[in-house]
Tab-separated table of C-alpha atoms in Angstrom:
chain	number	residue	atom	x	y	z
A	1	MET	CA	0.000	0.000	0.000
A	2	THR	CA	1.247	3.455	-0.884
A	3	PHE	CA	1.336	6.184	1.720
A	4	ASN	CA	1.433	9.799	0.652
A	5	LYS	CA	0.695	11.410	4.005
A	6	PHE	CA	1.998	10.898	7.512
A	7	ILE	CA	0.516	12.215	10.754
A	8	ILE	CA	3.333	13.138	13.148
A	9	ASN	CA	2.563	13.167	16.898
A	10	ASN	CA	-1.070	14.073	16.140
A	11	GLU	CA	0.152	17.644	15.582
A	12	VAL	CA	1.279	17.844	11.952
A	13	ILE	CA	0.493	16.129	8.649
A	14	PHE	CA	3.277	15.738	6.100
A	15	ASP	CA	1.821	15.570	2.570
A	16	MET	CA	4.519	14.116	0.307
A	17	ASN	CA	2.608	14.987	-2.878
A	18	ILE	CA	2.958	18.722	-2.299
A	19	ASN	CA	5.873	18.792	0.198
A	20	GLU	CA	3.680	20.441	2.815
A	21	LEU	CA	3.575	20.342	6.597
A	22	GLN	CA	-0.012	21.015	7.648
A	23	PRO	CA	-0.762	21.873	11.288
A	24	LEU	CA	-3.504	19.998	13.115
A	25	THR	CA	-3.513	22.546	15.947
A	26	LEU	CA	-3.739	26.323	16.179
A	27	SER	CA	-0.154	26.525	17.433
A	28	GLY	CA	1.339	25.834	14.004
A	29	SER	CA	1.313	27.288	10.536
A	30	LEU	CA	1.355	25.804	7.044
A	31	VAL	CA	4.929	25.170	5.838
A	32	THR	CA	5.987	24.223	2.310
A	33	LEU	CA	9.302	22.368	2.215
A	34	ASN	CA	11.821	22.515	-0.615
A	35	ALA	CA	12.181	19.192	-2.453
A	36	PRO	CA	15.440	17.980	-0.816
A	37	THR	CA	14.191	18.810	2.691
A	38	ALA	CA	10.930	16.986	1.967
A	39	ARG	CA	12.863	13.935	0.732
A	40	CYS	CA	14.930	13.996	3.945
A	41	LEU	CA	11.716	13.944	6.001
A	42	GLN	CA	10.303	11.168	3.827
A	43	LEU	CA	13.442	9.095	4.435
A	44	PHE	CA	13.108	9.647	8.198
A	45	LEU	CA	9.446	8.627	8.206
A	46	GLU	CA	9.931	5.549	6.058
A	47	HIS	CA	12.823	4.351	8.252
A	48	LYS	CA	11.408	5.250	11.670
A	49	GLY	CA	13.695	4.098	14.458
A	50	LYS	CA	16.591	3.260	12.126
A	51	VAL	CA	19.776	5.334	12.257
A	52	ILE	CA	20.310	6.885	8.822
A	53	SER	CA	23.881	7.848	7.964
A	54	ARG	CA	24.910	11.027	6.197
A	55	GLU	CA	25.961	8.912	3.207
A	56	GLU	CA	22.505	7.287	3.014
A	57	PHE	CA	20.902	10.742	2.979
A	58	LEU	CA	23.297	11.997	0.303
A	59	ASP	CA	22.621	8.910	-1.848
A	60	SER	CA	18.827	8.821	-1.421
A	61	VAL	CA	18.100	12.534	-1.538
A	62	TRP	CA	20.636	13.823	-4.062
A	63	LYS	CA	22.892	11.256	-5.810
A	64	THR	CA	19.986	9.128	-7.117
A	65	ARG	CA	18.855	12.280	-8.946
A	66	GLY	CA	22.314	12.929	-10.370
A	67	VAL	CA	23.139	15.762	-7.969
A	68	VAL	CA	26.271	16.002	-5.845
A	69	VAL	CA	26.130	18.378	-2.883
A	70	SER	CA	28.461	19.338	-0.070
A	71	GLU	CA	28.066	18.097	3.484
A	72	ASN	CA	27.209	21.678	4.413
A	73	THR	CA	24.161	21.567	2.097
A	74	PHE	CA	23.057	18.334	3.751
A	75	TYR	CA	23.353	19.798	7.265
A	76	GLN	CA	21.515	22.959	6.181
A	77	ASN	CA	18.604	20.804	4.983
A	78	ILE	CA	18.466	18.922	8.300
A	79	SER	CA	18.498	22.256	10.160
A	80	LEU	CA	15.777	23.642	7.895
A	81	LEU	CA	13.701	20.500	8.464
A	82	ARG	CA	13.957	20.861	12.253
A	83	LYS	CA	12.900	24.528	12.096
A	84	SER	CA	10.055	23.773	9.686
A	85	LEU	CA	8.658	21.001	11.896
A	86	ALA	CA	8.646	23.367	14.873
A	87	ARG	CA	7.010	26.154	12.853
A	88	ALA	CA	4.341	23.706	11.629
A	89	GLY	CA	3.383	22.982	15.225
A	90	LEU	CA	5.394	20.045	16.563
A	91	SER	CA	5.793	20.616	20.269
A	92	GLN	CA	8.943	18.520	20.619
A	93	GLU	CA	12.064	17.845	18.568
A	94	ILE	CA	11.740	14.558	16.670
A	95	ILE	CA	15.076	14.443	14.821
A	96	VAL	CA	17.856	13.015	16.962
A	97	THR	CA	21.554	13.244	16.088
A	98	ILE	CA	23.453	10.031	16.826
A	99	ARG	CA	27.056	11.153	17.127
A	100	GLN	CA	29.317	9.824	14.358
A	101	ARG	CA	26.547	7.511	13.091
A	102	GLY	CA	23.796	9.691	11.637
A	103	PHE	CA	20.251	10.696	12.514
A	104	ARG	CA	16.987	9.015	13.445
A	105	ILE	CA	13.452	9.799	14.531
A	106	ALA	CA	13.224	10.137	18.322
A	107	GLN	CA	11.867	7.163	20.236
A	108	GLY	CA	8.250	7.648	21.210
A	109	THR	CA	7.465	9.700	18.106
A	110	ASP	CA	4.006	8.744	16.858
A	111	ILE	CA	4.008	8.327	13.063
A	112	ILE	CA	0.737	7.297	11.403
A	113	PRO	CA	0.862	6.621	7.655
A	114	VAL	CA	-2.324	7.624	5.832
A	115	SER	CA	-3.313	5.530	2.829
A	116	GLU	CA	-3.344	7.105	-0.629
A	117	PHE	CA	-6.651	5.367	-1.319
A	118	ALA	CA	-8.216	6.455	1.943
A	119	GLU	CA	-11.857	7.271	2.207
A	120	THR	CA	-12.793	10.718	3.417
A	121	LEU	CA	-14.911	10.741	6.558
A	122	PRO	CA	-16.618	13.708	8.165
A	123	ALA	CA	-15.010	14.956	11.375
A	124	GLU	CA	-18.049	13.809	13.382
A	125	ALA	CA	-17.847	10.224	12.101
A	126	ASP	CA	-17.263	7.478	14.628
A	127	VAL	CA	-14.073	5.736	13.572
A	128	SER	CA	-13.221	2.434	15.178
A	129	LEU	CA	-10.150	0.476	14.131
A	130	GLN	CA	-10.477	-3.266	13.896
A	131	GLY	CA	-7.428	-5.421	14.161
A	132	GLY	CA	-6.151	-4.536	17.607
A	133	PRO	CA	-2.959	-2.773	18.629
A	134	GLU	CA	-0.964	-4.208	15.736
A	135	VAL	CA	-2.764	-1.886	13.318
A	136	ASN	CA	-0.132	0.559	12.068
A	137	GLU	CA	-2.043	2.441	9.427
A	138	ILE	CA	-5.223	4.383	9.265
A	139	ALA	CA	-7.602	4.314	6.312
A	140	LEU	CA	-9.013	7.788	6.338
A	141	GLU	CA	-8.112	11.156	4.937
A	142	VAL	CA	-7.212	13.727	7.582
A	143	THR	CA	-7.591	17.289	6.402
A	144	PRO	CA	-6.421	20.021	8.749
A	145	VAL	CA	-8.798	22.877	9.323
A	146	ARG	CA	-7.134	26.037	8.107
A	147	SER	CA	-8.041	29.186	6.297
A	148	LYS	CA	-6.121	31.775	4.322
A	149	ASP	CA	-6.548	34.153	7.291
A	150	SER	CA	-4.813	31.803	9.727
A	151	GLN	CA	-1.838	31.393	7.397
A	152	LEU	CA	-1.206	35.145	7.458
A	153	LEU	CA	-1.331	35.552	11.222
A	154	ASN	CA	1.497	34.829	13.586
A	155	LYS	CA	1.134	32.341	16.445
A	156	LYS	CA	0.193	34.951	19.025
A	157	GLU	CA	-2.587	36.351	16.850
A	158	GLN	CA	-3.905	32.904	15.907
A	159	ASN	CA	-4.816	32.198	19.519
A	160	GLY	CA	-6.599	35.544	19.912
A	161	PHE	CA	-10.296	36.118	20.452
A	162	PHE	CA	-10.951	37.525	16.977
A	163	ASN	CA	-9.507	34.486	15.201
A	164	LYS	CA	-11.961	32.068	16.798
A	165	TRP	CA	-14.713	33.687	14.710
A	166	SER	CA	-15.708	32.195	11.370
A	167	SER	CA	-14.607	33.908	8.168
A	168	SER	CA	-18.197	34.791	7.268
A	169	LEU	CA	-18.722	36.469	10.661
A	170	LYS	CA	-15.513	38.477	10.205
A	171	LEU	CA	-16.621	39.525	6.716
A	172	SER	CA	-20.065	40.544	8.003
A	173	ILE	CA	-18.575	42.676	10.765
A	174	LEU	CA	-16.125	44.293	8.341
A	175	SER	CA	-18.985	45.072	5.926
A	176	LEU	CA	-21.027	46.584	8.766
A	177	ILE	CA	-18.098	48.804	9.781
A	178	ILE	CA	-17.563	49.990	6.193
A	179	VAL	CA	-21.272	50.774	5.739
A	180	SER	CA	-21.293	52.671	9.056
A	181	ILE	CA	-18.273	54.755	8.036
A	182	MET	CA	-19.807	55.550	4.654
A	183	THR	CA	-23.107	56.540	6.289
A	184	MET	CA	-21.305	58.841	8.731
A	185	ALA	CA	-19.333	60.399	5.861
A	186	ASN	CA	-22.548	61.054	3.925
A	187	LEU	CA	-24.145	62.639	7.013
A	188	LEU	CA	-21.139	64.910	7.474
A	189	ILE	CA	-21.313	65.968	3.828
A	190	LEU	CA	-25.032	66.759	4.179
A	191	ILE	CA	-24.509	68.741	7.384
A	192	PHE	CA	-21.701	70.886	6.000
């Protein structure tokens, strides 16, 4: 079965098709990864728990595509990946450096692969997994709730009172304010 999305610690979804980290909580923001950084994350997720050497990264991410890069470029991509995961809303560091051996996903990191052929269920649907604790995949599409407005706001503003309102309510209030200002301007013109 092919997996094109991974849920990481129930906080972030990594969509391999579009190289995107999508927050599942209000504490994160949408992050688009460059292709090499996304391939690094994919390698981590597909080899969870295994130590991956620098040479394995260089081969899988760059050399198989006919590209040779410096070690510095590799380390910059790992650094960028760590920062991007934090910005997307992961509350803890999941990439662990194993001195002189490589990198791996931290123990206890919850990685749930989401099937490419998953069926979309409404958020209110009752989902029960059959198969017991050995089930390691989920057969449903998880779509984070996000709007264009939330992508433009910083973390502090996203948790504010105003941002808990729906977009249509915000638009209605803005329209009401504009109409009020125009009415007051017309009254002032009539008076003077």
